[in-house]
Short mmCIF file of N, CA and C in Angstrom, two decimals:
data_model
loop_
_atom_site.label_atom_id
_atom_site.label_comp_id
_atom_site.label_asym_id
_atom_site.label_seq_id
_atom_site.Cartn_x
_atom_site.Cartn_y
_atom_site.Cartn_z
N MET V 1 0.81 -1.20 0.00
CA MET V 1 0.00 0.00 0.00
C MET V 1 0.85 1.26 0.00
N ALA V 2 1.95 1.25 0.74
CA ALA V 2 2.79 2.44 0.84
C ALA V 2 3.39 2.82 -0.51
N ARG V 3 3.64 1.84 -1.36
CA ARG V 3 4.22 2.12 -2.67
C ARG V 3 3.21 2.77 -3.61
N GLN V 4 1.94 2.51 -3.41
CA GLN V 4 0.93 3.08 -4.30
C GLN V 4 0.82 4.59 -4.12
N GLY V 5 1.12 5.09 -2.94
CA GLY V 5 1.05 6.52 -2.69
C GLY V 5 1.95 7.32 -3.61
N PRO V 6 3.27 7.03 -3.67
CA PRO V 6 4.16 7.77 -4.57
C PRO V 6 3.82 7.56 -6.04
N LEU V 7 3.40 6.33 -6.38
CA LEU V 7 3.03 6.06 -7.78
C LEU V 7 1.80 6.88 -8.16
N LEU V 8 0.82 6.89 -7.28
CA LEU V 8 -0.38 7.67 -7.54
C LEU V 8 -0.05 9.16 -7.65
N ALA V 9 0.81 9.65 -6.77
CA ALA V 9 1.22 11.06 -6.83
C ALA V 9 1.91 11.38 -8.15
N ALA V 10 2.76 10.47 -8.62
CA ALA V 10 3.46 10.68 -9.89
C ALA V 10 2.47 10.71 -11.05
N LEU V 11 1.48 9.80 -11.02
CA LEU V 11 0.48 9.76 -12.09
C LEU V 11 -0.37 11.03 -12.08
N VAL V 12 -0.75 11.49 -10.91
CA VAL V 12 -1.52 12.73 -10.81
C VAL V 12 -0.71 13.90 -11.34
N GLY V 13 0.59 13.94 -11.00
CA GLY V 13 1.46 15.00 -11.52
C GLY V 13 1.54 14.99 -13.03
N LEU V 14 1.67 13.80 -13.62
CA LEU V 14 1.70 13.69 -15.09
C LEU V 14 0.38 14.11 -15.70
N LEU V 15 -0.72 13.72 -15.06
CA LEU V 15 -2.03 14.09 -15.57
C LEU V 15 -2.20 15.61 -15.55
N CYS V 16 -1.79 16.26 -14.47
CA CYS V 16 -1.89 17.72 -14.39
C CYS V 16 -1.03 18.39 -15.46
N LEU V 17 0.16 17.87 -15.70
CA LEU V 17 1.03 18.41 -16.74
C LEU V 17 0.37 18.26 -18.10
N SER V 18 -0.25 17.10 -18.35
CA SER V 18 -0.92 16.87 -19.63
C SER V 18 -2.09 17.83 -19.82
N VAL V 19 -2.85 18.07 -18.75
CA VAL V 19 -3.97 18.99 -18.84
C VAL V 19 -3.48 20.39 -19.15
N ALA V 20 -2.40 20.84 -18.49
CA ALA V 20 -1.86 22.17 -18.76
C ALA V 20 -1.40 22.29 -20.20
N GLN V 21 -0.76 21.26 -20.73
CA GLN V 21 -0.32 21.30 -22.12
C GLN V 21 -1.50 21.28 -23.07
N ALA V 22 -2.53 20.48 -22.76
CA ALA V 22 -3.70 20.39 -23.63
C ALA V 22 -4.46 21.71 -23.64
N ARG V 23 -4.47 22.42 -22.50
CA ARG V 23 -5.17 23.70 -22.42
C ARG V 23 -4.64 24.67 -23.47
N LYS V 24 -3.35 24.74 -23.64
CA LYS V 24 -2.77 25.65 -24.61
C LYS V 24 -2.91 25.11 -26.03
N ALA V 25 -2.83 23.80 -26.18
CA ALA V 25 -2.91 23.21 -27.51
C ALA V 25 -4.33 23.24 -28.06
N GLY V 26 -5.32 23.41 -27.19
CA GLY V 26 -6.69 23.48 -27.66
C GLY V 26 -7.30 22.12 -27.89
N PRO V 27 -7.62 21.38 -26.82
CA PRO V 27 -8.18 20.06 -27.00
C PRO V 27 -9.47 20.12 -27.78
N THR V 28 -9.69 19.15 -28.61
CA THR V 28 -10.87 19.16 -29.47
C THR V 28 -12.16 19.02 -28.68
N ALA V 29 -12.08 18.54 -27.43
CA ALA V 29 -13.29 18.40 -26.62
C ALA V 29 -13.85 19.75 -26.21
N LEU V 30 -13.01 20.78 -26.18
CA LEU V 30 -13.49 22.11 -25.82
C LEU V 30 -14.17 22.75 -27.02
N LYS V 31 -15.21 23.49 -26.75
CA LYS V 31 -15.95 24.17 -27.82
C LYS V 31 -15.92 25.67 -27.58
N PHE V 32 -15.79 26.40 -28.63
CA PHE V 32 -15.89 27.85 -28.55
C PHE V 32 -16.69 28.31 -29.76
N PRO V 33 -17.57 29.23 -29.58
CA PRO V 33 -18.05 29.73 -28.29
C PRO V 33 -18.89 28.67 -27.59
N SER V 34 -19.16 28.90 -26.31
CA SER V 34 -19.87 27.89 -25.54
C SER V 34 -21.34 27.79 -25.94
N LEU V 35 -21.86 28.79 -26.61
CA LEU V 35 -23.24 28.70 -27.08
C LEU V 35 -23.31 27.72 -28.25
N THR V 36 -24.22 26.79 -28.16
CA THR V 36 -24.34 25.80 -29.23
C THR V 36 -25.55 26.06 -30.12
N SER V 37 -26.38 27.01 -29.74
CA SER V 37 -27.60 27.26 -30.50
C SER V 37 -27.45 28.44 -31.46
N CYS V 38 -26.23 28.65 -31.96
CA CYS V 38 -26.03 29.72 -32.93
C CYS V 38 -25.21 29.20 -34.10
N SER V 39 -25.39 29.80 -35.25
CA SER V 39 -24.66 29.39 -36.45
C SER V 39 -23.23 29.90 -36.36
N GLN V 40 -22.27 28.96 -36.30
CA GLN V 40 -20.86 29.32 -36.14
C GLN V 40 -20.11 29.33 -37.47
N ASN V 41 -20.80 29.16 -38.57
CA ASN V 41 -20.14 29.10 -39.87
C ASN V 41 -19.50 30.44 -40.23
N ALA V 42 -18.20 30.38 -40.53
CA ALA V 42 -17.50 31.60 -40.97
C ALA V 42 -18.17 32.13 -42.23
N ASP V 43 -18.19 33.42 -42.37
CA ASP V 43 -18.76 34.12 -43.52
C ASP V 43 -20.29 34.00 -43.61
N ALA V 44 -20.95 33.57 -42.52
CA ALA V 44 -22.41 33.46 -42.53
C ALA V 44 -23.07 34.83 -42.50
N THR V 45 -22.38 35.82 -41.92
CA THR V 45 -22.92 37.18 -41.86
C THR V 45 -22.03 38.12 -42.67
N THR V 46 -22.40 39.37 -42.69
CA THR V 46 -21.62 40.41 -43.37
C THR V 46 -20.34 40.76 -42.62
N PHE V 47 -20.28 40.46 -41.33
CA PHE V 47 -19.21 40.95 -40.46
C PHE V 47 -18.00 40.03 -40.46
N ARG V 48 -16.80 40.65 -40.49
CA ARG V 48 -15.54 39.91 -40.52
C ARG V 48 -14.54 40.55 -39.55
N ILE V 49 -13.54 39.77 -39.20
CA ILE V 49 -12.41 40.28 -38.43
C ILE V 49 -11.16 40.03 -39.27
N SER V 50 -10.31 41.01 -39.36
CA SER V 50 -9.11 40.92 -40.19
C SER V 50 -8.10 39.96 -39.55
N THR V 51 -7.32 39.31 -40.39
CA THR V 51 -6.26 38.44 -39.88
C THR V 51 -4.98 39.22 -39.61
N ASN V 52 -4.99 40.52 -39.86
CA ASN V 52 -3.82 41.36 -39.60
C ASN V 52 -3.94 42.03 -38.24
N VAL V 53 -3.11 41.62 -37.31
CA VAL V 53 -3.07 42.21 -35.98
C VAL V 53 -2.01 43.30 -35.98
N THR V 54 -2.33 44.44 -35.37
CA THR V 54 -1.35 45.52 -35.28
C THR V 54 -0.97 45.74 -33.81
N LYS V 55 0.21 46.28 -33.60
CA LYS V 55 0.68 46.59 -32.25
C LYS V 55 0.97 48.08 -32.19
N SER V 56 0.53 48.71 -31.10
CA SER V 56 0.71 50.15 -30.97
C SER V 56 0.90 50.52 -29.51
N MET V 57 1.00 51.80 -29.27
CA MET V 57 1.15 52.32 -27.91
C MET V 57 -0.24 52.42 -27.28
N PRO V 58 -0.38 52.38 -26.00
CA PRO V 58 0.71 52.28 -25.04
C PRO V 58 1.16 50.83 -24.84
N GLY V 59 2.43 50.66 -24.57
CA GLY V 59 3.01 49.36 -24.23
C GLY V 59 2.66 48.24 -25.18
N GLN V 60 2.19 47.17 -24.61
CA GLN V 60 1.85 45.96 -25.35
C GLN V 60 0.39 46.02 -25.79
N THR V 61 0.03 46.92 -26.69
CA THR V 61 -1.34 47.05 -27.15
C THR V 61 -1.48 46.39 -28.52
N TYR V 62 -2.37 45.41 -28.60
CA TYR V 62 -2.63 44.68 -29.84
C TYR V 62 -4.04 45.02 -30.30
N CYS V 63 -4.17 45.35 -31.59
CA CYS V 63 -5.47 45.78 -32.12
C CYS V 63 -5.96 44.84 -33.22
N PHE V 64 -7.26 44.59 -33.19
CA PHE V 64 -7.94 43.76 -34.18
C PHE V 64 -8.89 44.65 -34.97
N THR V 65 -8.84 44.51 -36.28
CA THR V 65 -9.64 45.35 -37.18
C THR V 65 -10.82 44.55 -37.71
N PHE V 66 -11.93 45.23 -37.91
CA PHE V 66 -13.14 44.59 -38.42
C PHE V 66 -13.44 45.09 -39.82
N GLY V 67 -14.18 44.29 -40.55
CA GLY V 67 -14.56 44.66 -41.90
C GLY V 67 -15.89 44.03 -42.27
N THR V 68 -16.27 44.22 -43.50
CA THR V 68 -17.51 43.63 -44.00
C THR V 68 -17.26 42.99 -45.36
N ALA V 69 -18.09 42.04 -45.70
CA ALA V 69 -18.04 41.37 -47.00
C ALA V 69 -19.40 40.71 -47.20
N ALA V 70 -19.68 40.36 -48.41
CA ALA V 70 -20.95 39.69 -48.69
C ALA V 70 -20.99 38.36 -47.93
N PRO V 71 -22.13 38.04 -47.31
CA PRO V 71 -22.23 36.75 -46.62
C PRO V 71 -22.17 35.60 -47.62
N ALA V 72 -21.79 34.43 -47.14
CA ALA V 72 -21.69 33.26 -48.01
C ALA V 72 -23.02 32.95 -48.68
N ASN V 73 -24.13 33.16 -47.95
CA ASN V 73 -25.45 32.94 -48.52
C ASN V 73 -26.40 34.00 -47.97
N ALA V 74 -26.62 35.03 -48.74
CA ALA V 74 -27.44 36.17 -48.30
C ALA V 74 -28.91 35.81 -48.12
N THR V 75 -29.34 34.65 -48.62
CA THR V 75 -30.74 34.27 -48.49
C THR V 75 -31.03 33.56 -47.17
N LEU V 76 -29.99 33.09 -46.48
CA LEU V 76 -30.19 32.44 -45.18
C LEU V 76 -30.40 33.50 -44.10
N PRO V 77 -31.04 33.14 -42.98
CA PRO V 77 -31.29 34.13 -41.92
C PRO V 77 -30.04 34.88 -41.46
N CYS V 78 -28.91 34.20 -41.26
CA CYS V 78 -27.70 34.90 -40.80
C CYS V 78 -27.14 35.81 -41.88
N GLY V 79 -27.41 35.51 -43.12
CA GLY V 79 -26.96 36.37 -44.21
C GLY V 79 -27.68 37.71 -44.22
N LYS V 80 -28.76 37.80 -43.45
CA LYS V 80 -29.53 39.04 -43.39
C LYS V 80 -29.27 39.84 -42.11
N ALA V 81 -28.29 39.43 -41.32
CA ALA V 81 -27.94 40.16 -40.09
C ALA V 81 -27.43 41.55 -40.45
N THR V 82 -27.87 42.56 -39.71
CA THR V 82 -27.51 43.94 -40.03
C THR V 82 -26.73 44.66 -38.93
N VAL V 83 -26.55 44.02 -37.78
CA VAL V 83 -25.86 44.67 -36.66
C VAL V 83 -24.93 43.66 -35.99
N LEU V 84 -23.67 44.05 -35.79
CA LEU V 84 -22.74 43.26 -34.99
C LEU V 84 -22.94 43.69 -33.54
N GLU V 85 -23.54 42.81 -32.76
CA GLU V 85 -23.91 43.16 -31.39
C GLU V 85 -22.77 43.02 -30.40
N ARG V 86 -22.00 41.94 -30.55
CA ARG V 86 -20.91 41.72 -29.60
C ARG V 86 -19.84 40.84 -30.22
N VAL V 87 -18.68 40.88 -29.60
CA VAL V 87 -17.53 40.07 -30.02
C VAL V 87 -17.08 39.28 -28.80
N GLN V 88 -16.78 38.03 -29.02
CA GLN V 88 -16.33 37.17 -27.94
C GLN V 88 -14.96 36.60 -28.28
N LEU V 89 -14.05 36.60 -27.32
CA LEU V 89 -12.68 36.11 -27.51
C LEU V 89 -12.46 34.91 -26.59
N TRP V 90 -11.89 33.85 -27.16
CA TRP V 90 -11.55 32.67 -26.37
C TRP V 90 -10.23 32.96 -25.68
N ALA V 91 -10.30 33.33 -24.41
CA ALA V 91 -9.12 33.75 -23.66
C ALA V 91 -9.15 33.13 -22.27
N SER V 92 -7.99 33.06 -21.67
CA SER V 92 -7.83 32.43 -20.37
C SER V 92 -8.35 33.32 -19.24
N HIS V 93 -9.40 32.85 -18.57
CA HIS V 93 -9.92 33.57 -17.41
C HIS V 93 -8.85 33.63 -16.32
N GLU V 94 -8.08 32.57 -16.20
CA GLU V 94 -7.00 32.50 -15.21
C GLU V 94 -5.97 33.62 -15.44
N ASP V 95 -5.76 34.00 -16.69
CA ASP V 95 -4.77 35.03 -17.02
C ASP V 95 -5.41 36.40 -17.26
N ARG V 96 -6.63 36.61 -16.81
CA ARG V 96 -7.37 37.84 -17.09
C ARG V 96 -6.66 39.10 -16.61
N ARG V 97 -5.88 38.99 -15.54
CA ARG V 97 -5.19 40.17 -15.02
C ARG V 97 -4.04 40.61 -15.91
N LYS V 98 -3.69 39.80 -16.89
CA LYS V 98 -2.66 40.17 -17.85
C LYS V 98 -3.21 41.13 -18.91
N ILE V 99 -4.54 41.29 -18.94
CA ILE V 99 -5.17 42.27 -19.82
C ILE V 99 -5.40 43.52 -18.98
N SER V 100 -4.60 44.55 -19.20
CA SER V 100 -4.69 45.73 -18.34
C SER V 100 -5.69 46.77 -18.82
N MET V 101 -5.99 46.77 -20.13
CA MET V 101 -6.97 47.73 -20.64
C MET V 101 -7.54 47.23 -21.96
N ILE V 102 -8.80 47.59 -22.21
CA ILE V 102 -9.48 47.25 -23.46
C ILE V 102 -10.07 48.53 -24.00
N ARG V 103 -9.87 48.77 -25.30
CA ARG V 103 -10.40 50.00 -25.91
C ARG V 103 -10.99 49.70 -27.28
N ILE V 104 -11.88 50.57 -27.66
CA ILE V 104 -12.30 50.65 -29.06
C ILE V 104 -11.56 51.86 -29.60
N ARG V 105 -10.76 51.64 -30.62
CA ARG V 105 -9.96 52.72 -31.21
C ARG V 105 -10.62 53.16 -32.51
N GLU V 106 -10.95 54.45 -32.57
CA GLU V 106 -11.56 55.07 -33.75
C GLU V 106 -10.73 56.29 -34.13
N PRO V 107 -10.91 56.82 -35.33
CA PRO V 107 -10.17 58.03 -35.72
C PRO V 107 -10.39 59.20 -34.76
N SER V 108 -11.56 59.26 -34.13
CA SER V 108 -11.86 60.36 -33.22
C SER V 108 -11.23 60.16 -31.84
N GLY V 109 -10.67 58.99 -31.57
CA GLY V 109 -10.03 58.73 -30.28
C GLY V 109 -10.36 57.35 -29.75
N ASP V 110 -9.82 57.07 -28.59
CA ASP V 110 -10.03 55.77 -27.94
C ASP V 110 -11.17 55.85 -26.94
N LYS V 111 -11.92 54.77 -26.85
CA LYS V 111 -12.98 54.65 -25.85
C LYS V 111 -12.68 53.40 -25.04
N VAL V 112 -12.46 53.57 -23.74
CA VAL V 112 -12.19 52.43 -22.86
C VAL V 112 -13.49 51.66 -22.67
N ILE V 113 -13.39 50.35 -22.83
CA ILE V 113 -14.56 49.49 -22.59
C ILE V 113 -14.15 48.39 -21.61
N TYR V 114 -15.13 47.68 -21.14
CA TYR V 114 -14.87 46.59 -20.20
C TYR V 114 -15.49 45.32 -20.74
N GLY V 115 -14.68 44.30 -20.86
CA GLY V 115 -15.21 43.01 -21.27
C GLY V 115 -15.74 42.30 -20.04
N SER V 116 -16.65 41.38 -20.26
CA SER V 116 -17.15 40.58 -19.15
C SER V 116 -16.86 39.11 -19.44
N TRP V 117 -16.50 38.39 -18.42
CA TRP V 117 -16.19 36.97 -18.56
C TRP V 117 -17.49 36.19 -18.44
N THR V 118 -17.69 35.23 -19.30
CA THR V 118 -18.91 34.43 -19.34
C THR V 118 -19.02 33.58 -18.08
N ARG V 119 -20.17 33.68 -17.39
CA ARG V 119 -20.42 32.86 -16.20
C ARG V 119 -20.90 31.49 -16.64
N LYS V 120 -20.34 30.48 -16.03
CA LYS V 120 -20.77 29.10 -16.28
C LYS V 120 -20.85 28.38 -14.95
N ALA V 121 -22.03 27.91 -14.62
CA ALA V 121 -22.26 27.17 -13.37
C ALA V 121 -21.68 27.95 -12.19
N ALA V 122 -20.72 27.35 -11.48
CA ALA V 122 -20.18 27.98 -10.28
C ALA V 122 -18.95 28.84 -10.55
N GLY V 123 -18.56 28.98 -11.80
CA GLY V 123 -17.34 29.74 -12.09
C GLY V 123 -17.47 30.53 -13.38
N TYR V 124 -16.35 30.71 -14.02
CA TYR V 124 -16.30 31.47 -15.26
C TYR V 124 -15.73 30.61 -16.37
N ALA V 125 -16.21 30.86 -17.57
CA ALA V 125 -15.68 30.19 -18.75
C ALA V 125 -14.51 31.01 -19.29
N ASP V 126 -13.73 30.41 -20.13
CA ASP V 126 -12.60 31.09 -20.76
C ASP V 126 -13.07 31.87 -21.98
N GLU V 127 -14.00 32.80 -21.75
CA GLU V 127 -14.56 33.61 -22.83
C GLU V 127 -14.79 35.03 -22.32
N ILE V 128 -14.17 35.99 -22.97
CA ILE V 128 -14.41 37.39 -22.61
C ILE V 128 -15.28 38.00 -23.70
N VAL V 129 -16.33 38.71 -23.27
CA VAL V 129 -17.32 39.25 -24.19
C VAL V 129 -17.24 40.78 -24.19
N PHE V 130 -17.24 41.34 -25.39
CA PHE V 130 -17.30 42.79 -25.58
C PHE V 130 -18.66 43.07 -26.19
N SER V 131 -19.60 43.55 -25.36
CA SER V 131 -20.99 43.66 -25.81
C SER V 131 -21.43 45.09 -26.03
N LYS V 132 -22.67 45.22 -26.46
CA LYS V 132 -23.32 46.50 -26.74
C LYS V 132 -22.56 47.31 -27.79
N LEU V 133 -21.98 46.62 -28.77
CA LEU V 133 -21.27 47.32 -29.84
C LEU V 133 -22.25 48.00 -30.79
N GLN V 134 -23.23 47.25 -31.25
CA GLN V 134 -24.25 47.77 -32.18
C GLN V 134 -23.63 48.37 -33.44
N TRP V 135 -22.64 47.69 -34.01
CA TRP V 135 -21.97 48.16 -35.21
C TRP V 135 -22.71 47.72 -36.46
N THR V 136 -23.02 48.65 -37.32
CA THR V 136 -23.63 48.34 -38.61
C THR V 136 -22.53 48.22 -39.66
N PRO V 137 -22.83 47.63 -40.81
CA PRO V 137 -21.82 47.59 -41.87
C PRO V 137 -21.35 48.99 -42.26
N GLU V 138 -22.26 49.96 -42.30
CA GLU V 138 -21.90 51.33 -42.66
C GLU V 138 -20.93 51.93 -41.64
N TYR V 139 -21.20 51.69 -40.37
CA TYR V 139 -20.32 52.19 -39.31
C TYR V 139 -18.92 51.60 -39.47
N ILE V 140 -18.83 50.30 -39.69
CA ILE V 140 -17.53 49.64 -39.82
C ILE V 140 -16.77 50.19 -41.03
N LYS V 141 -17.47 50.37 -42.15
CA LYS V 141 -16.81 50.89 -43.36
C LYS V 141 -16.35 52.33 -43.16
N THR V 142 -17.15 53.13 -42.49
CA THR V 142 -16.85 54.56 -42.33
C THR V 142 -15.81 54.82 -41.24
N VAL V 143 -15.97 54.17 -40.09
CA VAL V 143 -15.16 54.48 -38.92
C VAL V 143 -13.92 53.58 -38.80
N ASN V 144 -14.01 52.36 -39.31
CA ASN V 144 -12.91 51.40 -39.21
C ASN V 144 -12.49 51.18 -37.75
N PRO V 145 -13.43 50.74 -36.89
CA PRO V 145 -13.10 50.57 -35.48
C PRO V 145 -12.15 49.40 -35.26
N ARG V 146 -11.32 49.53 -34.23
CA ARG V 146 -10.41 48.45 -33.85
C ARG V 146 -10.63 48.12 -32.37
N LEU V 147 -10.61 46.85 -32.06
CA LEU V 147 -10.67 46.38 -30.69
C LEU V 147 -9.23 46.17 -30.24
N CYS V 148 -8.82 46.92 -29.20
CA CYS V 148 -7.42 46.89 -28.77
C CYS V 148 -7.31 46.39 -27.33
N LEU V 149 -6.40 45.45 -27.13
CA LEU V 149 -6.12 44.90 -25.81
C LEU V 149 -4.72 45.32 -25.40
N THR V 150 -4.60 45.96 -24.26
CA THR V 150 -3.29 46.29 -23.72
C THR V 150 -2.94 45.20 -22.70
N LEU V 151 -1.82 44.55 -22.94
CA LEU V 151 -1.40 43.42 -22.11
C LEU V 151 -0.26 43.83 -21.19
N ALA V 152 -0.11 43.09 -20.11
CA ALA V 152 0.99 43.33 -19.17
C ALA V 152 2.32 43.13 -19.89
N ALA V 153 3.36 43.76 -19.36
CA ALA V 153 4.70 43.62 -19.94
C ALA V 153 5.07 42.14 -20.05
N ASP V 154 5.77 41.81 -21.10
CA ASP V 154 6.22 40.44 -21.35
C ASP V 154 5.06 39.46 -21.57
N THR V 155 3.88 39.96 -21.90
CA THR V 155 2.73 39.10 -22.20
C THR V 155 2.42 39.26 -23.68
N THR V 156 2.17 38.16 -24.35
CA THR V 156 1.80 38.19 -25.76
C THR V 156 0.36 37.70 -25.92
N LEU V 157 -0.20 37.89 -27.09
CA LEU V 157 -1.54 37.37 -27.36
C LEU V 157 -1.58 35.87 -27.19
N ASP V 158 -0.52 35.20 -27.60
CA ASP V 158 -0.48 33.74 -27.48
C ASP V 158 -0.54 33.29 -26.02
N ASP V 159 -0.13 34.16 -25.10
CA ASP V 159 -0.20 33.83 -23.67
C ASP V 159 -1.63 33.83 -23.15
N ILE V 160 -2.50 34.65 -23.72
CA ILE V 160 -3.87 34.73 -23.20
C ILE V 160 -4.90 34.02 -24.07
N CYS V 161 -4.63 33.87 -25.37
CA CYS V 161 -5.59 33.23 -26.27
C CYS V 161 -5.54 31.72 -26.10
N LEU V 162 -6.70 31.09 -26.11
CA LEU V 162 -6.79 29.65 -25.99
C LEU V 162 -7.12 29.05 -27.36
N GLY V 163 -7.14 27.73 -27.40
CA GLY V 163 -7.39 27.05 -28.67
C GLY V 163 -6.09 26.66 -29.31
N THR V 164 -6.06 26.69 -30.61
CA THR V 164 -4.86 26.32 -31.35
C THR V 164 -3.74 27.30 -31.06
N ALA V 165 -2.56 26.77 -30.72
CA ALA V 165 -1.41 27.63 -30.43
C ALA V 165 -1.13 28.54 -31.62
N GLY V 166 -0.83 29.81 -31.33
CA GLY V 166 -0.52 30.77 -32.38
C GLY V 166 -1.72 31.47 -32.98
N LEU V 167 -2.92 31.16 -32.46
CA LEU V 167 -4.14 31.78 -32.98
C LEU V 167 -4.99 32.33 -31.84
N CYS V 168 -5.74 33.39 -32.13
CA CYS V 168 -6.78 33.88 -31.24
C CYS V 168 -8.10 33.60 -31.94
N THR V 169 -9.06 33.06 -31.20
CA THR V 169 -10.34 32.67 -31.79
C THR V 169 -11.43 33.62 -31.31
N PHE V 170 -12.18 34.17 -32.27
CA PHE V 170 -13.24 35.13 -31.99
C PHE V 170 -14.58 34.61 -32.49
N GLY V 171 -15.65 34.97 -31.77
CA GLY V 171 -17.01 34.77 -32.23
C GLY V 171 -17.62 36.15 -32.44
N LEU V 172 -18.25 36.37 -33.61
CA LEU V 172 -18.88 37.65 -33.92
C LEU V 172 -20.40 37.45 -33.89
N TYR V 173 -21.07 38.05 -32.92
CA TYR V 173 -22.49 37.79 -32.68
C TYR V 173 -23.41 38.81 -33.32
N SER V 174 -24.42 38.27 -34.02
CA SER V 174 -25.46 39.08 -34.64
C SER V 174 -26.77 38.31 -34.55
N VAL V 175 -27.85 39.01 -34.77
CA VAL V 175 -29.15 38.36 -34.90
C VAL V 175 -29.58 38.52 -36.35
N GLY V 176 -29.92 37.40 -36.97
CA GLY V 176 -30.33 37.41 -38.36
C GLY V 176 -31.84 37.49 -38.49
N ALA V 177 -32.34 37.23 -39.68
CA ALA V 177 -33.77 37.24 -39.94
C ALA V 177 -34.47 36.20 -39.06
N ASN V 178 -35.70 36.50 -38.69
CA ASN V 178 -36.52 35.60 -37.87
C ASN V 178 -35.87 35.26 -36.53
N GLY V 179 -35.04 36.16 -36.01
CA GLY V 179 -34.41 35.95 -34.71
C GLY V 179 -33.29 34.92 -34.71
N ALA V 180 -32.78 34.57 -35.88
CA ALA V 180 -31.70 33.57 -35.96
C ALA V 180 -30.47 34.07 -35.21
N LYS V 181 -29.88 33.18 -34.42
CA LYS V 181 -28.66 33.52 -33.68
C LYS V 181 -27.46 33.16 -34.54
N CYS V 182 -26.58 34.15 -34.73
CA CYS V 182 -25.43 33.98 -35.62
C CYS V 182 -24.15 34.32 -34.85
N CYS V 183 -23.20 33.41 -34.85
CA CYS V 183 -21.94 33.66 -34.15
C CYS V 183 -20.78 33.04 -34.94
N PRO V 184 -20.54 33.53 -36.15
CA PRO V 184 -19.43 32.99 -36.94
C PRO V 184 -18.12 33.05 -36.15
N VAL V 185 -17.32 32.01 -36.29
CA VAL V 185 -16.07 31.89 -35.56
C VAL V 185 -14.90 32.08 -36.52
N TYR V 186 -13.94 32.90 -36.10
CA TYR V 186 -12.77 33.20 -36.92
C TYR V 186 -11.50 33.04 -36.10
N ASP V 187 -10.47 32.51 -36.72
CA ASP V 187 -9.14 32.41 -36.12
C ASP V 187 -8.26 33.52 -36.68
N VAL V 188 -7.57 34.21 -35.80
CA VAL V 188 -6.69 35.31 -36.17
C VAL V 188 -5.30 34.99 -35.63
N PRO V 189 -4.24 35.15 -36.43
CA PRO V 189 -2.89 34.89 -35.91
C PRO V 189 -2.62 35.74 -34.66
N ALA V 190 -2.02 35.10 -33.66
CA ALA V 190 -1.73 35.78 -32.40
C ALA V 190 -0.38 36.49 -32.47
N LYS V 191 -0.11 37.11 -33.59
CA LYS V 191 1.14 37.85 -33.76
C LYS V 191 0.89 39.04 -34.67
N VAL V 192 1.76 40.00 -34.59
CA VAL V 192 1.63 41.21 -35.39
C VAL V 192 1.96 40.88 -36.84
N ALA V 193 1.14 41.42 -37.74
CA ALA V 193 1.36 41.20 -39.17
C ALA V 193 2.69 41.79 -39.59
N ALA V 194 3.39 41.07 -40.45
CA ALA V 194 4.71 41.54 -40.92
C ALA V 194 4.56 42.64 -41.95
#
């Protein structure tokens, strides 16, 4: 019996190490976004997020740009969505303090916003939501808004983004025709465009 104690402790240690590695690698058992009753097909709506990440001041500030394009099928309910209501990022709740500031950057200036972490059961999910955007295609084309995250020193996007290593995964939420829930999912490189 005494020998099983150290063996069990070693197995538990290996299991914990495997879980930590799987968390960053993005195990296929995890789903993002956690909502399953919405259309997650990329290009289902007019709204897009650019794959070009920019870095600017202050400090470690990374910005994501949004755009518009024709939906894959304009006759489907999500193809008729006219407002981008919110954006959700698959990010580590455990590392939330590494995000020191969130802003919407427009030509007229920066607006500080606050993301909220999705509540799940007794805790929080690894999803930060930026809501009440109410962006129309015209607004995005005219203003060219950027969602900017200022990170702690020595922190990169890859440190906070979950899923596939080297990518940040976003859900773009809209309501389509007949109340259809639309949340196309996009992967964006977790590095500054060259």
